[in-house]
PDB file of C-alpha atoms in Angstrom:
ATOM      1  CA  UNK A 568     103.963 130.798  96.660  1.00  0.00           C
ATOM      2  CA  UNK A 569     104.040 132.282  93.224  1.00  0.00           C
ATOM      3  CA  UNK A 570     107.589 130.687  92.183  1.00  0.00           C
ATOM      4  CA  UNK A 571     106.040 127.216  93.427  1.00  0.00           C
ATOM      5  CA  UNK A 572     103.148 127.837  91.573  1.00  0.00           C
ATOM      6  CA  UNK A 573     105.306 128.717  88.671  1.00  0.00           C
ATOM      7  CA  UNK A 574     107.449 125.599  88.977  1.00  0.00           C
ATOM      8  CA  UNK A 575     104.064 123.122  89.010  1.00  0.00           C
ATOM      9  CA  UNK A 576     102.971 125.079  85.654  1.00  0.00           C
ATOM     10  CA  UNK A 577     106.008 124.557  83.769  1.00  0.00           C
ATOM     11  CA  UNK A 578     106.342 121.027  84.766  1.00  0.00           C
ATOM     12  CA  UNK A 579     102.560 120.340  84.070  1.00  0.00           C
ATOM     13  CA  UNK A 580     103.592 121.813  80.328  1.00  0.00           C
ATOM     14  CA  UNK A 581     106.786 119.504  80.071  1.00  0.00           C
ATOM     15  CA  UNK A 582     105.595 116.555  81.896  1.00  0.00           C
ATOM     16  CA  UNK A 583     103.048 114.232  80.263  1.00  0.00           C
ATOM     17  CA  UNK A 584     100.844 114.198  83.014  1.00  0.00           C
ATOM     18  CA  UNK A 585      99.108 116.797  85.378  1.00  0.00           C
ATOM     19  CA  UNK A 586      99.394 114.392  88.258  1.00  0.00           C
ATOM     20  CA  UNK A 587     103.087 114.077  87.770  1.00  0.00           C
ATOM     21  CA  UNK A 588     103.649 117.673  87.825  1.00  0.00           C
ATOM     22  CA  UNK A 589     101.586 117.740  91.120  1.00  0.00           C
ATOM     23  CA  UNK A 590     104.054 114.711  92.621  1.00  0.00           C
ATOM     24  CA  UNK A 591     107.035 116.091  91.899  1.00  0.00           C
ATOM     25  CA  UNK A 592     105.964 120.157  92.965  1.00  0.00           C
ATOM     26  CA  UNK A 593     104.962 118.219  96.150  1.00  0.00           C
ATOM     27  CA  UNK A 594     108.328 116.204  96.337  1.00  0.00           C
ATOM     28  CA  UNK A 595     110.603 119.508  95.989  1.00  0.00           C
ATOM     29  CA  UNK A 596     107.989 121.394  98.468  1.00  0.00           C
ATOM     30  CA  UNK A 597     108.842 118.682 101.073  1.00  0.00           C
ATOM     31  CA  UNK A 598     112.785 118.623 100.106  1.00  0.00           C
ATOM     32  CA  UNK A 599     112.630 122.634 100.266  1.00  0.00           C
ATOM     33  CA  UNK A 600     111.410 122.841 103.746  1.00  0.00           C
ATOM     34  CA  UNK A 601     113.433 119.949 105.408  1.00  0.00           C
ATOM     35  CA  UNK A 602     116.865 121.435 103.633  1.00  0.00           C
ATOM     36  CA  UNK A 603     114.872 124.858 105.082  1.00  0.00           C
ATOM     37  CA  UNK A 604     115.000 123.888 108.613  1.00  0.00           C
ATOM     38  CA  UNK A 605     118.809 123.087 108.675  1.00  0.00           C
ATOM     39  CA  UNK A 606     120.744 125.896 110.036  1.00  0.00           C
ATOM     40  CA  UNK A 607     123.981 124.496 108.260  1.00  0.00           C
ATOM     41  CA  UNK A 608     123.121 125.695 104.760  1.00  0.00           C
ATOM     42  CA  UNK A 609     122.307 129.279 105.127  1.00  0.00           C
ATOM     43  CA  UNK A 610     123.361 129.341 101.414  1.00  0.00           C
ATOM     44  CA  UNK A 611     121.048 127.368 100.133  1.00  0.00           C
ATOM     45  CA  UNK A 612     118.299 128.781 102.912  1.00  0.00           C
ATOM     46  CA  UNK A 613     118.154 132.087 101.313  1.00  0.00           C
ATOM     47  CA  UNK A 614     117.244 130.920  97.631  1.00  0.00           C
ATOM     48  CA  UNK A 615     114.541 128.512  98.871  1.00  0.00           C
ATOM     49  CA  UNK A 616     111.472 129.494  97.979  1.00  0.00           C
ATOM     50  CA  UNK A 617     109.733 128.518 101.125  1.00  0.00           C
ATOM     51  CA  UNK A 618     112.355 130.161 102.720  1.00  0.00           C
ATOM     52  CA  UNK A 619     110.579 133.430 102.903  1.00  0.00           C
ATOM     53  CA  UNK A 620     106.731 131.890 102.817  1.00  0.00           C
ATOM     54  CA  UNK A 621     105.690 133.729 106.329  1.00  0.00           C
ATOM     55  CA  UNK A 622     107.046 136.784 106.086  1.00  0.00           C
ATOM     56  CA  UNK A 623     104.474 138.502 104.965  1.00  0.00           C
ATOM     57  CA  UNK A 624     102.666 137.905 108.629  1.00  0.00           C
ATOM     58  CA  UNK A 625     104.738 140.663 109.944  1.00  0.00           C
ATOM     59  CA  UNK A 626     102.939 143.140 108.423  1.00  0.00           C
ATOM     60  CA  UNK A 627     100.169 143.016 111.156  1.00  0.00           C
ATOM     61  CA  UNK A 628     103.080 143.629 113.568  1.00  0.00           C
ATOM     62  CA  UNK A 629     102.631 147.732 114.234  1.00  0.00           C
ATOM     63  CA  UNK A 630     106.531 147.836 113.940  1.00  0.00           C
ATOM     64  CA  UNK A 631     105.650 146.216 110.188  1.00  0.00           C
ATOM     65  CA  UNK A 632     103.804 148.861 108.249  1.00  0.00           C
ATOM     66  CA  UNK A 633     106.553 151.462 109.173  1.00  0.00           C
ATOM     67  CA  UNK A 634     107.471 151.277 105.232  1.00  0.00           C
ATOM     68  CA  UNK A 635     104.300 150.909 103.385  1.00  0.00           C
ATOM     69  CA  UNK A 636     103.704 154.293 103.431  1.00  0.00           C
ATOM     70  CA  UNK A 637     106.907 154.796 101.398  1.00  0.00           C
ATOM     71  CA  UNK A 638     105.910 151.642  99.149  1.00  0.00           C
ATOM     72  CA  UNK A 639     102.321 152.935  98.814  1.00  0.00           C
ATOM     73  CA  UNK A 640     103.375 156.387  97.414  1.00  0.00           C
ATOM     74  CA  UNK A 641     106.504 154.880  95.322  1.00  0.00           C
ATOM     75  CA  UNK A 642     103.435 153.043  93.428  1.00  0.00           C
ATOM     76  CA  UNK A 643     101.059 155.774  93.355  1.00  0.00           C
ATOM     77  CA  UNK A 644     103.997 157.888  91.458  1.00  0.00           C
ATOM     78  CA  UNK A 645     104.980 154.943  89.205  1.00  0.00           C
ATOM     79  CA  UNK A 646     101.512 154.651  88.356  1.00  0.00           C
ATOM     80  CA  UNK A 647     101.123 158.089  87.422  1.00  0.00           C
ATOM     81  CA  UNK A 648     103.932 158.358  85.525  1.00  0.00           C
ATOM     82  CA  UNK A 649     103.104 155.517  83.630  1.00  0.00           C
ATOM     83  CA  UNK A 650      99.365 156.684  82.560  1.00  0.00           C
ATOM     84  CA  UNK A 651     100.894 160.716  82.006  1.00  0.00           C
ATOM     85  CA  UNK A 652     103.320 159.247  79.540  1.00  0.00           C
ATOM     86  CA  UNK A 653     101.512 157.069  77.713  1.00  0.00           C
ATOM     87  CA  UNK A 654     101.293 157.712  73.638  1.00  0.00           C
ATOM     88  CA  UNK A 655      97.727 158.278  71.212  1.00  0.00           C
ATOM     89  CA  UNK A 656      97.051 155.546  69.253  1.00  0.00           C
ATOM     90  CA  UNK A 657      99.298 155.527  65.804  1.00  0.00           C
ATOM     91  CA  UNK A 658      96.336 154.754  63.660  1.00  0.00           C
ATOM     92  CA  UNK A 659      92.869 155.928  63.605  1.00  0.00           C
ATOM     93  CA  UNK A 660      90.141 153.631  64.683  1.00  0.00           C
ATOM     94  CA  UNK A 661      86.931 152.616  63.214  1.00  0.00           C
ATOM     95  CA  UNK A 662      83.785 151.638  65.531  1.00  0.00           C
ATOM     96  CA  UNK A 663      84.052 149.440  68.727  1.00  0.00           C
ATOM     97  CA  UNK A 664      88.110 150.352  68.494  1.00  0.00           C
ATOM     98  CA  UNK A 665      88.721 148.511  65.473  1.00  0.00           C
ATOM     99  CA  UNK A 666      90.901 149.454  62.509  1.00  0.00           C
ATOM    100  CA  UNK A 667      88.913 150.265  59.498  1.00  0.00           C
ATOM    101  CA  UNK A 668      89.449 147.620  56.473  1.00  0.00           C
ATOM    102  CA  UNK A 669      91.690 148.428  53.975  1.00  0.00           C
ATOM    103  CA  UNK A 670      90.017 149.648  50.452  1.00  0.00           C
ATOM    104  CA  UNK A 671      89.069 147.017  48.163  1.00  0.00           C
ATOM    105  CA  UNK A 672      91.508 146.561  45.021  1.00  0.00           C
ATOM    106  CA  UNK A 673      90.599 146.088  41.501  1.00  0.00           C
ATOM    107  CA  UNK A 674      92.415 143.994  38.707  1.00  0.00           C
ATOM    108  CA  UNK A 675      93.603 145.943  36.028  1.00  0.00           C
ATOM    109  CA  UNK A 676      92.507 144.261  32.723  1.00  0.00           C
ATOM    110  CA  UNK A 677      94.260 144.819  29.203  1.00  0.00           C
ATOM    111  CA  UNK A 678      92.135 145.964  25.953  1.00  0.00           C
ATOM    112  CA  UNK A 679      91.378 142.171  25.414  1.00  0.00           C
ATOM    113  CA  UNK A 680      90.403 141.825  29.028  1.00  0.00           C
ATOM    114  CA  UNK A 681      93.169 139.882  29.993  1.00  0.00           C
ATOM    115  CA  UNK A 682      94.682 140.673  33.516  1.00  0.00           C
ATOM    116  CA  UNK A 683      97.389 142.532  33.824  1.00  0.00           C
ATOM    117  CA  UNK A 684      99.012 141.204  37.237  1.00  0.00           C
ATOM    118  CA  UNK A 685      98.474 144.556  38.672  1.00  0.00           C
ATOM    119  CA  UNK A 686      95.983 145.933  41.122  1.00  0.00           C
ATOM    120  CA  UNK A 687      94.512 149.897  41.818  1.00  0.00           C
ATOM    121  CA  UNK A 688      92.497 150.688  44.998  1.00  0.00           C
ATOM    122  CA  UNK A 689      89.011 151.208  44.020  1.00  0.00           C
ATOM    123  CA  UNK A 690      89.046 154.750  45.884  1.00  0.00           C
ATOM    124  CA  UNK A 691      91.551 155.904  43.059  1.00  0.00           C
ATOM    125  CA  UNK A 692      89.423 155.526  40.429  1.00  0.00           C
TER     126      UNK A 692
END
């Protein structure tokens, strides 16, 4: 469902109309399951997307959940691994998480009081 829903969204972005998008989403859902239902093109069966639509009812079978618990723990680790290796923030933070402003710069000015072009952070001085 999500590569058909994936489809419709990038044809709704190149098509000018939303409506279009839906037509021809509904067109290649419709092509998809009648070339689907032929036994003659296995080849092109297996990278349909509605192809593999109802396989997910299965899971209620009790011969289905024999391999969640492998899945279940393979993303319990992954997770875990991911949040024990994560990095500190580079920079320091200032209040609500954001990054404190830079310090204001001053224009250096000449004995007339003509600028210079250059500039000194106001901390430095």
């Amino acid at each position: 469902m999500l590569s058909i829903a994936t489809i419709a969204f990038i044809l709704g972005l190149l098509l000018p109309r939303g409506i279009e998008a839906l037509g021809a989403v509904v067109a290649f859902v419709i092509a998809a399951s009648i070339l689907n239902g032929s036994h003659a093109l296995h080849a092109v069966q297996i990278v349909l997307p509605v192809h593999y639509w109802q396989d997910w009812t299965h899971l209620f079978d009790p011969s289905g959940t024999a391999h969640l618990g492998t899945g279940i723990v393979a993303q319990v680790a992954t997770i875990t691994l991911g949040h024990l290796r994560r990095r500190p923030r580079a920079r320091p933070t200032g209040p609500r998480g954001m990054t404190p402003a830079p310090p204001p710069m001053l224009e250096l000015r000449d004995e007339h009081g003509h600028a210079t072009g250059d500039y000194v952070s106001a901390t430095t001085m």
